[in-house]
Coordinates of C-alpha atoms in Angstrom, one line a residue:
Chain Q
X245 CA 0.0 0.0 0.0
X246 CA 1.3 3.4 -0.9
X247 CA 1.5 5.9 1.9
X248 CA -1.5 8.2 1.6
X249 CA 0.7 11.3 2.3
X250 CA 2.1 10.8 -1.2
X251 CA -1.2 12.0 -2.7
X252 CA -2.0 15.6 -1.8
X253 CA -4.5 17.6 -3.7
X254 CA -4.1 21.4 -3.5
X255 CA -7.0 22.9 -1.4
X256 CA -9.5 24.2 -4.0
X257 CA -10.6 27.4 -2.3
X258 CA -7.3 29.0 -1.6
X259 CA -6.4 32.1 -3.7
X260 CA -3.4 30.4 -5.2
X261 CA -5.5 27.6 -6.6
X262 CA -8.0 30.0 -8.2
X263 CA -5.2 32.1 -9.8
X264 CA -3.6 28.9 -11.0
X265 CA -6.8 27.5 -12.6
X266 CA -7.0 30.4 -14.9
X267 CA -3.6 29.7 -16.3
X268 CA -4.2 26.0 -17.0
X269 CA -4.5 25.4 -20.7
X270 CA -7.5 23.6 -22.2
X271 CA -5.1 21.0 -23.6
X272 CA -3.9 20.2 -20.0
X273 CA -7.4 19.7 -18.9
X274 CA -8.1 17.5 -21.9
X275 CA -5.1 15.4 -21.0
X276 CA -6.5 15.0 -17.5
X277 CA -9.6 13.3 -19.0
X278 CA -7.4 11.1 -21.1
X279 CA -5.3 10.1 -18.0
X280 CA -8.5 9.3 -16.2
X281 CA -9.8 7.2 -19.0
X282 CA -6.5 5.2 -19.1
X283 CA -6.5 4.8 -15.3
X284 CA -10.0 3.3 -15.6
X285 CA -8.7 0.8 -18.1
X286 CA -5.8 -0.1 -15.7
X287 CA -8.2 -0.5 -12.8
X288 CA -10.5 -2.7 -14.9
X289 CA -7.4 -4.8 -15.7
X290 CA -6.5 -5.1 -12.0
X291 CA -3.4 -2.9 -12.1
X292 CA -2.9 -1.2 -8.7
X293 CA 0.1 0.9 -9.2
X294 CA 1.4 2.5 -12.5
X295 CA 4.6 4.5 -13.2
X296 CA 4.4 7.7 -15.2
X297 CA 6.5 5.9 -17.8
X298 CA 3.9 3.2 -18.3
X299 CA 1.0 5.7 -18.3
X300 CA 3.0 7.7 -20.9
X301 CA 3.7 4.8 -23.1
X302 CA 0.0 3.8 -23.2
X303 CA -1.0 7.3 -24.1
X304 CA 1.7 8.2 -26.6
X305 CA 2.9 11.3 -24.6
X306 CA 6.1 12.0 -22.6
X307 CA 6.2 11.0 -19.0
X308 CA 7.6 14.5 -18.1
X309 CA 4.4 16.0 -19.5
X310 CA 2.2 13.7 -17.3
X311 CA 4.2 14.6 -14.2
X312 CA 4.0 18.3 -15.1
X313 CA 0.2 18.2 -15.7
X314 CA -0.4 16.5 -12.4
X315 CA 2.0 18.7 -10.5
X316 CA -0.3 21.6 -11.3
X317 CA -2.9 20.3 -8.9
X318 CA -0.8 18.9 -6.1
X319 CA 1.5 16.1 -5.2
X320 CA 0.7 12.6 -6.4
X321 CA 2.5 9.3 -6.5
X322 CA 5.9 8.3 -5.1
X323 CA 9.2 8.8 -7.0
X324 CA 10.5 5.5 -8.2
X325 CA 7.3 3.7 -7.3
X326 CA 4.5 5.3 -9.2
X327 CA 0.8 6.2 -8.8
X328 CA -1.8 4.3 -6.8
X329 CA -4.3 3.8 -9.6
X330 CA -7.5 4.1 -7.5
X331 CA -6.1 7.1 -5.5
X332 CA -5.1 9.0 -8.7
X333 CA -8.4 8.1 -10.3
X334 CA -10.3 9.6 -7.3
X335 CA -8.1 12.7 -7.3
X336 CA -8.5 13.3 -11.1
X337 CA -12.3 13.0 -10.6
X338 CA -12.1 15.6 -7.8
X339 CA -10.0 17.9 -10.0
X340 CA -12.4 17.6 -12.9
X341 CA -15.4 17.7 -10.6
X342 CA -16.9 14.4 -11.7
X343 CA -16.7 13.0 -8.2
X344 CA -20.2 14.7 -8.0
X345 CA -23.3 13.9 -10.1
X346 CA -24.0 16.4 -12.8
X347 CA -27.6 16.8 -13.9
X348 CA -27.5 17.4 -17.6
X349 CA -30.2 18.3 -20.2
X350 CA -30.2 17.7 -23.9
X351 CA -31.6 20.2 -26.4
X352 CA -33.1 18.6 -29.5
X353 CA -34.4 15.0 -29.5
X354 CA -33.3 13.8 -33.0
X355 CA -31.3 10.7 -33.8
X356 CA -28.0 11.9 -32.4
X357 CA -29.7 13.1 -29.2
X358 CA -31.4 9.7 -28.7
X359 CA -28.1 7.9 -29.2
X360 CA -26.6 10.1 -26.5
X361 CA -29.6 9.6 -24.2
X362 CA -29.1 5.9 -24.4
X363 CA -25.3 5.9 -24.0
X364 CA -24.5 4.2 -20.7
X365 CA -21.0 5.9 -20.4
X366 CA -22.4 9.2 -19.3
X367 CA -24.1 7.8 -16.2
X368 CA -21.0 5.8 -15.3
X369 CA -18.9 8.9 -15.4
X370 CA -21.2 11.2 -13.3
X371 CA -23.4 12.7 -16.0
X372 CA -27.2 12.2 -15.6
X373 CA -29.3 13.2 -18.5
X374 CA -32.5 14.3 -16.7
X375 CA -34.5 16.0 -19.4
X376 CA -34.7 16.6 -23.1
X377 CA -36.3 19.4 -25.1
X378 CA -37.8 19.6 -28.6
X379 CA -40.5 21.4 -30.4
X380 CA -41.8 18.5 -32.5
X381 CA -45.3 17.6 -31.1
X382 CA -44.7 13.9 -32.0
X383 CA -41.7 13.9 -29.6
X384 CA -42.9 16.2 -26.8
X385 CA -44.3 14.4 -23.7
X386 CA -42.8 11.1 -24.8
X387 CA -39.8 9.5 -23.2
X388 CA -36.5 8.0 -24.3
X389 CA -35.7 5.3 -21.6
X390 CA -36.5 7.2 -18.4
X391 CA -35.8 10.6 -19.9
X392 CA -38.8 12.9 -20.5
X393 CA -39.0 15.1 -23.6
X394 CA -40.4 18.5 -22.8
X395 CA -41.5 21.3 -25.1
X396 CA -38.9 24.1 -25.5
X397 CA -41.5 26.5 -24.0
X398 CA -40.9 24.8 -20.6
X399 CA -37.1 25.1 -20.7
X400 CA -36.7 27.7 -17.9
X401 CA -39.3 26.0 -15.7
X402 CA -37.8 22.6 -16.0
X403 CA -34.2 23.8 -15.6
X404 CA -35.1 25.5 -12.3
X405 CA -36.7 22.2 -11.1
X406 CA -34.0 19.8 -12.1
X407 CA -31.0 22.0 -11.2
X408 CA -29.1 21.0 -14.3
X409 CA -25.8 22.8 -14.9
X410 CA -24.7 21.2 -18.1
X411 CA -26.5 21.2 -21.5
X412 CA -25.9 19.3 -24.6
X413 CA -27.0 21.1 -27.8
X414 CA -28.1 19.0 -30.8
X415 CA -30.5 21.6 -32.3
X416 CA -30.3 22.9 -35.9
X417 CA -27.5 25.5 -36.4
X418 CA -29.9 28.3 -37.2
X419 CA -31.5 28.2 -33.7
X420 CA -28.4 27.2 -31.7
X421 CA -27.4 30.8 -30.6
X422 CA -30.9 31.6 -29.5
X423 CA -31.1 28.4 -27.4
X424 CA -27.7 29.1 -26.0
X425 CA -28.8 32.5 -24.8
X426 CA -31.8 31.0 -23.1
X427 CA -29.7 28.4 -21.4
X428 CA -27.2 31.0 -20.2
X429 CA -30.1 33.1 -18.9
X430 CA -31.5 30.1 -17.0
X431 CA -28.1 29.6 -15.2
X432 CA -26.5 26.8 -17.2
X433 CA -22.7 26.7 -16.6
X434 CA -21.5 24.7 -19.6
X435 CA -22.8 23.8 -23.1
X436 CA -21.5 21.0 -25.3
X437 CA -22.4 22.1 -28.8
X438 CA -23.0 19.5 -31.6
X439 CA -24.4 22.2 -34.0
X440 CA -22.0 23.0 -36.8
X441 CA -21.9 26.7 -36.0
X442 CA -19.8 29.0 -33.9
X443 CA -21.7 30.3 -30.9
X444 CA -21.1 33.7 -29.2
X445 CA -20.4 32.7 -25.6
X446 CA -22.5 34.6 -23.0
X447 CA -20.5 35.7 -20.0
X448 CA -20.0 33.2 -17.1
X449 CA -20.5 30.1 -19.3
X450 CA -18.3 27.7 -21.1
X451 CA -19.0 26.3 -24.5
X452 CA -17.2 23.3 -26.0
X453 CA -17.9 22.1 -29.5
X454 CA -18.0 18.6 -31.1
X455 CA -17.7 19.0 -34.8
X456 CA -17.6 15.5 -36.2
X457 CA -17.2 16.7 -39.8
X458 CA -14.1 18.7 -38.8
X459 CA -12.6 15.6 -37.3
X460 CA -13.2 13.8 -40.6
X461 CA -11.6 16.8 -42.5
X462 CA -8.5 16.4 -40.3
X463 CA -8.1 12.8 -41.5
X464 CA -8.8 13.9 -45.1
X465 CA -6.1 16.5 -44.8
X466 CA -3.5 14.0 -43.7
X467 CA -4.6 11.4 -46.3
X468 CA -4.5 14.0 -49.1
X469 CA -1.2 15.5 -48.1
X470 CA 0.6 12.2 -47.2
X471 CA 4.0 11.7 -48.7
X472 CA 3.6 8.8 -51.1
Chain O
X32 CA -15.1 40.9 -58.7
X33 CA -11.8 40.3 -57.0
X34 CA -8.9 39.6 -59.4
X35 CA -8.4 35.9 -59.4
X36 CA -4.6 36.3 -59.2
X37 CA -5.1 37.3 -55.6
X38 CA -5.8 33.7 -54.7
X39 CA -2.8 31.4 -55.3
X40 CA -2.7 27.9 -53.7
X41 CA 0.8 26.5 -53.4
X42 CA 1.4 23.6 -55.8
X43 CA 0.8 20.4 -53.8
X44 CA 3.4 18.2 -55.2
X45 CA 6.5 20.4 -54.9
X46 CA 9.1 19.4 -52.3
X47 CA 8.6 22.6 -50.3
X48 CA 4.9 21.9 -49.9
X49 CA 5.6 18.4 -48.5
X50 CA 8.2 19.6 -46.1
X51 CA 5.9 22.3 -44.9
X52 CA 2.9 20.0 -44.4
X53 CA 4.8 18.1 -41.8
X54 CA 5.4 21.2 -39.8
X55 CA 1.7 22.3 -39.7
X56 CA 0.2 21.8 -36.3
X57 CA -3.0 19.9 -35.8
X58 CA -4.6 23.0 -34.3
X59 CA -3.9 24.9 -37.5
X60 CA -5.6 22.2 -39.5
X61 CA -8.5 22.2 -37.1
X62 CA -8.8 26.0 -37.5
X63 CA -9.0 25.5 -41.3
X64 CA -12.1 23.4 -40.8
X65 CA -13.6 26.1 -38.5
X66 CA -12.8 28.8 -41.1
X67 CA -14.5 26.7 -43.8
X68 CA -17.6 26.2 -41.6
X69 CA -17.8 29.9 -41.0
X70 CA -17.4 30.7 -44.7
X71 CA -20.2 28.3 -45.5
X72 CA -22.4 30.3 -43.2
X73 CA -21.3 33.6 -44.9
X74 CA -22.0 32.1 -48.3
X75 CA -25.5 30.9 -47.2
X76 CA -26.1 34.5 -45.9
X77 CA -25.2 35.9 -49.4
X78 CA -21.9 37.5 -48.2
X79 CA -19.5 37.6 -51.2
X80 CA -16.3 39.2 -49.6
X81 CA -15.1 39.0 -46.0
X82 CA -12.2 40.7 -44.3
X83 CA -10.0 38.7 -42.0
X84 CA -11.2 41.1 -39.2
X85 CA -14.8 40.1 -39.7
X86 CA -13.9 36.4 -40.0
X87 CA -11.8 36.7 -36.8
X88 CA -14.7 38.4 -34.9
X89 CA -17.1 35.7 -35.8
X90 CA -14.7 33.0 -34.7
X91 CA -13.3 34.6 -31.6
X92 CA -9.7 34.4 -32.8
X93 CA -7.2 37.1 -33.8
X94 CA -7.2 38.2 -37.4
X95 CA -3.4 37.9 -37.5
X96 CA -3.8 34.2 -36.7
X97 CA -6.2 33.7 -39.6
X98 CA -3.8 35.4 -42.0
X99 CA -0.9 33.3 -40.7
X100 CA -2.8 30.1 -41.0
X101 CA -3.8 30.8 -44.6
X102 CA -0.4 32.1 -45.6
X103 CA 0.9 28.6 -44.9
X104 CA -0.8 27.4 -48.0
X105 CA -0.5 30.2 -50.4
X106 CA -1.7 33.7 -51.1
X107 CA -5.3 34.5 -50.6
X108 CA -7.4 37.6 -50.6
X109 CA -6.4 41.2 -51.3
X110 CA -5.0 43.5 -48.6
X111 CA -7.6 46.1 -47.6
X112 CA -10.4 44.3 -49.4
X113 CA -10.7 40.8 -48.0
X114 CA -11.3 37.3 -49.1
X115 CA -13.7 36.2 -51.9
X116 CA -15.9 33.9 -49.9
X117 CA -16.5 31.3 -52.6
X118 CA -12.9 31.3 -53.8
X119 CA -11.5 30.9 -50.3
X120 CA -14.1 28.1 -49.6
X121 CA -13.0 26.3 -52.7
X122 CA -9.3 26.7 -51.8
X123 CA -9.9 25.5 -48.2
X124 CA -11.7 22.4 -49.6
X125 CA -8.7 21.8 -51.9
X126 CA -6.3 22.1 -48.9
X127 CA -8.3 19.8 -46.7
X128 CA -8.9 17.4 -49.6
X129 CA -12.7 17.6 -49.3
X130 CA -13.1 18.9 -52.9
X131 CA -13.1 15.2 -53.7
X132 CA -15.6 12.5 -52.5
X133 CA -14.3 10.3 -49.7
X134 CA -15.8 6.8 -49.4
X135 CA -16.1 6.1 -45.7
X136 CA -17.1 3.0 -43.8
X137 CA -18.5 2.7 -40.3
X138 CA -17.6 0.0 -37.9
X139 CA -20.3 -1.0 -35.5
X140 CA -24.0 -0.5 -36.2
X141 CA -25.3 0.6 -32.8
X142 CA -27.4 3.7 -32.0
X143 CA -24.6 6.2 -32.4
X144 CA -23.5 4.6 -35.7
X145 CA -27.1 4.8 -37.0
X146 CA -27.4 8.4 -36.1
X147 CA -24.1 9.1 -37.9
X148 CA -25.3 7.1 -41.0
X149 CA -28.4 9.3 -41.2
X150 CA -26.6 12.6 -40.7
X151 CA -26.9 14.6 -43.9
X152 CA -23.9 16.8 -43.1
X153 CA -21.4 14.2 -44.1
X154 CA -22.6 13.8 -47.7
X155 CA -22.9 17.6 -48.0
X156 CA -19.2 17.9 -47.1
X157 CA -17.8 15.2 -49.2
X158 CA -18.0 12.1 -47.0
X159 CA -20.0 9.2 -48.4
X160 CA -20.7 6.4 -45.9
X161 CA -20.8 3.4 -48.3
X162 CA -20.9 0.5 -45.9
X163 CA -21.3 -0.5 -42.2
X164 CA -20.0 -3.6 -40.4
X165 CA -21.2 -5.4 -37.3
X166 CA -21.3 -8.9 -35.9
X167 CA -24.9 -9.0 -34.7
X168 CA -26.9 -11.4 -36.9
X169 CA -30.0 -9.2 -36.4
X170 CA -28.2 -6.3 -38.1
X171 CA -26.0 -8.0 -40.7
X172 CA -27.5 -8.0 -44.2
X173 CA -30.0 -5.2 -43.3
X174 CA -29.7 -1.5 -44.4
X175 CA -29.8 1.9 -42.8
X176 CA -31.1 4.1 -45.5
X177 CA -29.1 3.0 -48.5
X178 CA -26.1 1.8 -46.4
X179 CA -25.7 -2.0 -46.3
X180 CA -24.5 -3.6 -43.0
X181 CA -22.0 -6.4 -43.6
X182 CA -20.6 -8.9 -41.3
X183 CA -17.1 -8.1 -39.9
X184 CA -15.8 -11.2 -41.6
X185 CA -16.3 -9.5 -44.9
X186 CA -14.3 -6.4 -43.9
X187 CA -11.3 -6.8 -46.2
X188 CA -13.3 -8.0 -49.2
X189 CA -15.8 -5.1 -49.0
X190 CA -13.0 -2.5 -48.3
X191 CA -11.2 -3.6 -51.5
X192 CA -14.4 -3.3 -53.5
X193 CA -15.6 0.1 -52.2
X194 CA -12.2 1.8 -52.1
X195 CA -12.9 3.5 -48.8
X196 CA -10.0 5.4 -47.2
X197 CA -11.7 6.6 -44.0
X198 CA -13.3 4.6 -41.3
X199 CA -15.4 5.6 -38.3
X200 CA -15.0 3.4 -35.3
X201 CA -18.0 2.9 -33.0
X202 CA -17.2 -0.6 -31.8
X203 CA -16.8 -1.5 -28.1
X204 CA -13.5 -0.4 -26.5
X205 CA -12.3 -3.9 -26.0
X206 CA -12.2 -4.8 -29.7
X207 CA -11.2 -1.3 -31.0
X208 CA -7.5 -2.1 -31.3
X209 CA -8.0 -5.3 -33.1
X210 CA -10.4 -3.7 -35.6
X211 CA -8.0 -0.8 -36.1
X212 CA -5.2 -3.2 -37.0
X213 CA -7.4 -4.9 -39.6
X214 CA -8.4 -1.5 -41.0
X215 CA -4.8 -0.5 -41.3
X216 CA -3.9 -3.8 -42.9
X217 CA -6.7 -3.3 -45.5
X218 CA -5.3 0.1 -46.5
X219 CA -7.5 2.6 -44.6
X220 CA -5.7 6.0 -44.3
X221 CA -7.6 7.5 -41.4
X222 CA -9.8 6.4 -38.5
X223 CA -12.2 8.5 -36.4
X224 CA -12.4 6.7 -33.1
X225 CA -15.5 7.0 -30.9
X226 CA -14.4 4.2 -28.6
X227 CA -13.3 5.5 -25.3
X228 CA -9.9 3.9 -25.4
X229 CA -6.5 5.0 -26.6
X230 CA -5.4 3.2 -29.8
X231 CA -1.9 2.2 -30.8
X232 CA -1.5 3.8 -34.2
X233 CA -0.3 1.5 -37.0
X234 CA 2.3 3.1 -39.3
X235 CA 1.0 5.2 -42.2
X236 CA -2.4 5.8 -40.7
X237 CA -3.9 8.8 -38.8
X238 CA -6.3 8.3 -35.9
X239 CA -8.4 11.1 -34.4
X240 CA -10.6 10.5 -31.4
X241 CA -14.0 11.9 -30.4
X242 CA -14.4 11.4 -26.7
X243 CA -17.8 13.0 -25.8
X244 CA -17.4 12.3 -22.1
X245 CA -14.1 14.1 -22.1
X246 CA -15.8 17.1 -23.6
X247 CA -18.4 17.0 -20.7
X248 CA -15.5 16.7 -18.2
X249 CA -14.0 19.9 -19.6
X250 CA -17.2 21.8 -18.9
X251 CA -17.4 20.2 -15.5
X252 CA -13.8 21.3 -14.7
X253 CA -14.7 24.9 -15.5
X254 CA -18.0 24.8 -13.6
X255 CA -16.3 23.2 -10.6
X256 CA -13.4 25.6 -10.5
X257 CA -15.2 28.8 -11.5
X258 CA -14.5 31.8 -9.4
X259 CA -17.8 32.5 -7.6

């Protein structure tokens, strides 16, 4: 057993922590998610302790980068021994905030939305889709699994009831900004945008975009410009 | 009308172009997709010419960055006037390679896969899903729209027939690597991975990952660590 003093998370509410958070790059935070995912695989395989070298090899990054990313948040692991998988997993969840449950709503109830509503991985990782919204009368007041589909007119009322802080946007591009503004007004903290349009970000909110076509274009670029 | 000599794409097959491609960062290429998406919106709105300043404002980036990204590939636009929207759109498609059709296959025929098969945006942007693969006997030999679902045993045969170069991976994490290796062996150039696992990349192939949970975790991180 690794001495628990080898894992020290910086206290979240100190001024230094807050100042530091603002300087952390999005790519560092993205890597924390990737480390967490890999640690979950290690844990499922029964691995109790990993070195930064092994973690690095599995993830195709340098081990110095892993140590640097983690050092931003505190002191983890023991030099020459490694990281306790379960302990580092728990700490990464605390850092990301996924040690808590996050009530999440989904806007639009089309095919992609339904696939997301039925994806078990969200629940496993702390995200609970509690309501969906659409304007199609054939969808409103039906359910996907246990998730009720409400009319968009009820957005503010339902959001106040279910205390959701995260929203997934799968509405058509032409209404995405208007829906975003309503979500921001209703106190949502973060929006994951699947609409293929850039959104103006209201203050105090974070927006992240998943543009699947852009991912395909990246592959295309490399295939087109590959050296034969 | 803007003089067409103001738009000059570097010749693709010269040695300089090849050397240069290798030094272009993934984030530059991602921004090209984002510029293209925004130009498509301008075009739909009937805008014929945009300045780098307007493009920059819409995209929340600096206009110097836009000019720098584009300058990597040639000379576009006219100082003090701007970019011809249709011409720059056509040039970005040439750079990304999406001025050609890309036959694409999809591995796994679950709910997410079906939503992707029915998404009209891929066809509009040059990606044609020509075949799907699964091992579930209830799915094999059925169709989603016009797209036939084949058994995984037929993968190599069908890939040779349909000349697909891009594959979308929606199979369970535990078989993702094995399927990746078969795709690489069958000559696929690029894989878009929706499985929540890191894949070892076979030589000569590009892999890009869409981890939707990781995107949600980013939002969570910011909501958790926001300054009150």
